[in-house]
PDB file of C-alpha atoms in Angstrom:
ATOM      1  CA  SER A   1      82.844  81.412  -5.768  1.00  0.00           C
ATOM      2  CA  VAL A   2      84.273  83.143  -2.632  1.00  0.00           C
ATOM      3  CA  ALA A   3      84.215  79.510  -0.752  1.00  0.00           C
ATOM      4  CA  ILE A   4      86.222  78.051  -3.442  1.00  0.00           C
ATOM      5  CA  ALA A   5      88.544  80.826  -3.613  1.00  0.00           C
ATOM      6  CA  SER A   6      89.087  80.592   0.006  1.00  0.00           C
ATOM      7  CA  LEU A   7      89.413  77.125   0.103  1.00  0.00           C
ATOM      8  CA  THR A   8      91.985  76.899  -2.828  1.00  0.00           C
ATOM      9  CA  ALA A   9      94.022  79.766  -1.168  1.00  0.00           C
ATOM     10  CA  PHE A  10      93.907  78.241   2.142  1.00  0.00           C
ATOM     11  CA  SER A  11      95.112  75.093   0.856  1.00  0.00           C
ATOM     12  CA  ILE A  12      97.977  76.303  -0.991  1.00  0.00           C
ATOM     13  CA  GLY A  13      99.179  78.489   1.808  1.00  0.00           C
ATOM     14  CA  GLU A  14      98.874  75.608   4.284  1.00  0.00           C
ATOM     15  CA  THR A  15     100.766  73.363   1.882  1.00  0.00           C
ATOM     16  CA  ILE A  16     103.662  76.286   1.666  1.00  0.00           C
ATOM     17  CA  ASP A  17     103.633  76.215   5.499  1.00  0.00           C
ATOM     18  CA  TRP A  18     103.756  72.622   5.997  1.00  0.00           C
ATOM     19  CA  ILE A  19     106.847  72.480   3.507  1.00  0.00           C
ATOM     20  CA  ILE A  20     108.505  75.115   5.409  1.00  0.00           C
ATOM     21  CA  TYR A  21     107.867  73.609   8.866  1.00  0.00           C
ATOM     22  CA  THR A  22     108.882  70.133   7.704  1.00  0.00           C
ATOM     23  CA  ILE A  23     112.136  71.194   5.636  1.00  0.00           C
ATOM     24  CA  THR A  24     113.642  73.957   7.940  1.00  0.00           C
ATOM     25  CA  LYS A  25     115.011  73.217  11.333  1.00  0.00           C
ATOM     26  CA  LYS A  26     114.858  76.541  12.562  1.00  0.00           C
ATOM     27  CA  PRO A  27     113.198  77.731  15.857  1.00  0.00           C
ATOM     28  CA  LEU A  28     109.462  78.025  15.837  1.00  0.00           C
ATOM     29  CA  SER A  29     109.339  81.657  15.855  1.00  0.00           C
ATOM     30  CA  GLN A  30     111.793  81.839  12.823  1.00  0.00           C
ATOM     31  CA  ARG A  31     109.608  79.230  11.016  1.00  0.00           C
ATOM     32  CA  LEU A  32     106.465  81.129  11.486  1.00  0.00           C
ATOM     33  CA  LEU A  33     107.922  84.249  10.191  1.00  0.00           C
ATOM     34  CA  LEU A  34     109.580  82.582   7.094  1.00  0.00           C
ATOM     35  CA  SER A  35     106.343  80.850   6.393  1.00  0.00           C
ATOM     36  CA  SER A  36     104.207  84.096   6.770  1.00  0.00           C
ATOM     37  CA  ILE A  37     106.657  85.965   4.426  1.00  0.00           C
ATOM     38  CA  ILE A  38     106.380  83.309   1.769  1.00  0.00           C
ATOM     39  CA  SER A  39     102.661  81.792   2.049  1.00  0.00           C
ATOM     40  CA  THR A  40     100.803  85.016   3.058  1.00  0.00           C
ATOM     41  CA  PRO A  41     101.383  86.986  -0.145  1.00  0.00           C
ATOM     42  CA  ILE A  42     100.807  83.626  -2.291  1.00  0.00           C
ATOM     43  CA  ASP A  43      97.611  83.125  -0.239  1.00  0.00           C
ATOM     44  CA  SER A  44      96.168  86.687  -0.593  1.00  0.00           C
ATOM     45  CA  LEU A  45      97.127  86.814  -4.351  1.00  0.00           C
ATOM     46  CA  ILE A  46      95.529  83.706  -5.160  1.00  0.00           C
ATOM     47  CA  PHE A  47      92.234  84.529  -3.180  1.00  0.00           C
ATOM     48  CA  LEU A  48      91.919  87.892  -4.584  1.00  0.00           C
ATOM     49  CA  HIS A  49      92.629  86.716  -8.085  1.00  0.00           C
ATOM     50  CA  LEU A  50      90.051  84.099  -7.903  1.00  0.00           C
ATOM     51  CA  VAL A  51      87.353  86.532  -6.696  1.00  0.00           C
ATOM     52  CA  ASN A  52      88.175  88.992  -9.331  1.00  0.00           C
ATOM     53  CA  MET A  53      89.198  91.510  -6.747  1.00  0.00           C
ATOM     54  CA  LEU A  54      92.844  91.541  -7.405  1.00  0.00           C
ATOM     55  CA  HIS A  55      93.832  95.164  -6.756  1.00  0.00           C
ATOM     56  CA  MET A  56      97.188  96.682  -5.209  1.00  0.00           C
ATOM     57  CA  VAL A  57      95.290  98.387  -2.350  1.00  0.00           C
ATOM     58  CA  ASP A  58      93.242  95.334  -1.455  1.00  0.00           C
ATOM     59  CA  PHE A  59      96.290  92.999  -1.652  1.00  0.00           C
ATOM     60  CA  THR A  60      98.449  95.396   0.448  1.00  0.00           C
ATOM     61  CA  LEU A  61      95.877  95.689   3.164  1.00  0.00           C
ATOM     62  CA  MET A  62      95.362  91.950   3.352  1.00  0.00           C
ATOM     63  CA  LEU A  63      99.082  91.466   3.432  1.00  0.00           C
ATOM     64  CA  ILE A  64      99.769  94.078   6.254  1.00  0.00           C
ATOM     65  CA  SER A  65      97.145  92.678   8.401  1.00  0.00           C
ATOM     66  CA  LYS A  66      98.041  89.224   8.078  1.00  0.00           C
ATOM     67  CA  LEU A  67     101.813  89.871   8.638  1.00  0.00           C
ATOM     68  CA  THR A  68     100.914  92.237  11.615  1.00  0.00           C
ATOM     69  CA  GLY A  69      99.211  89.493  13.389  1.00  0.00           C
ATOM     70  CA  VAL A  70     102.112  87.008  12.873  1.00  0.00           C
ATOM     71  CA  LEU A  71     104.661  89.662  14.109  1.00  0.00           C
ATOM     72  CA  LEU A  72     102.616  90.263  17.122  1.00  0.00           C
ATOM     73  CA  LEU A  73     102.548  86.686  17.914  1.00  0.00           C
TER      74      LEU A  73
END
């Protein structure tokens, strides 16, 4: 069930990223930030929901760690 949740969340997140990268004509750094702000919460929310671990603390920690990585990039 974890693998299916991961695949589902990843697929949806990547689709959102692809749409943002394709539609927007902004510089790469802005597209990275925009796609992360939009897709990261959705990806994390879907994954945690599908593995029945959707709690505010877990969601917040996942979101902070993923966004920190993008900001460092």
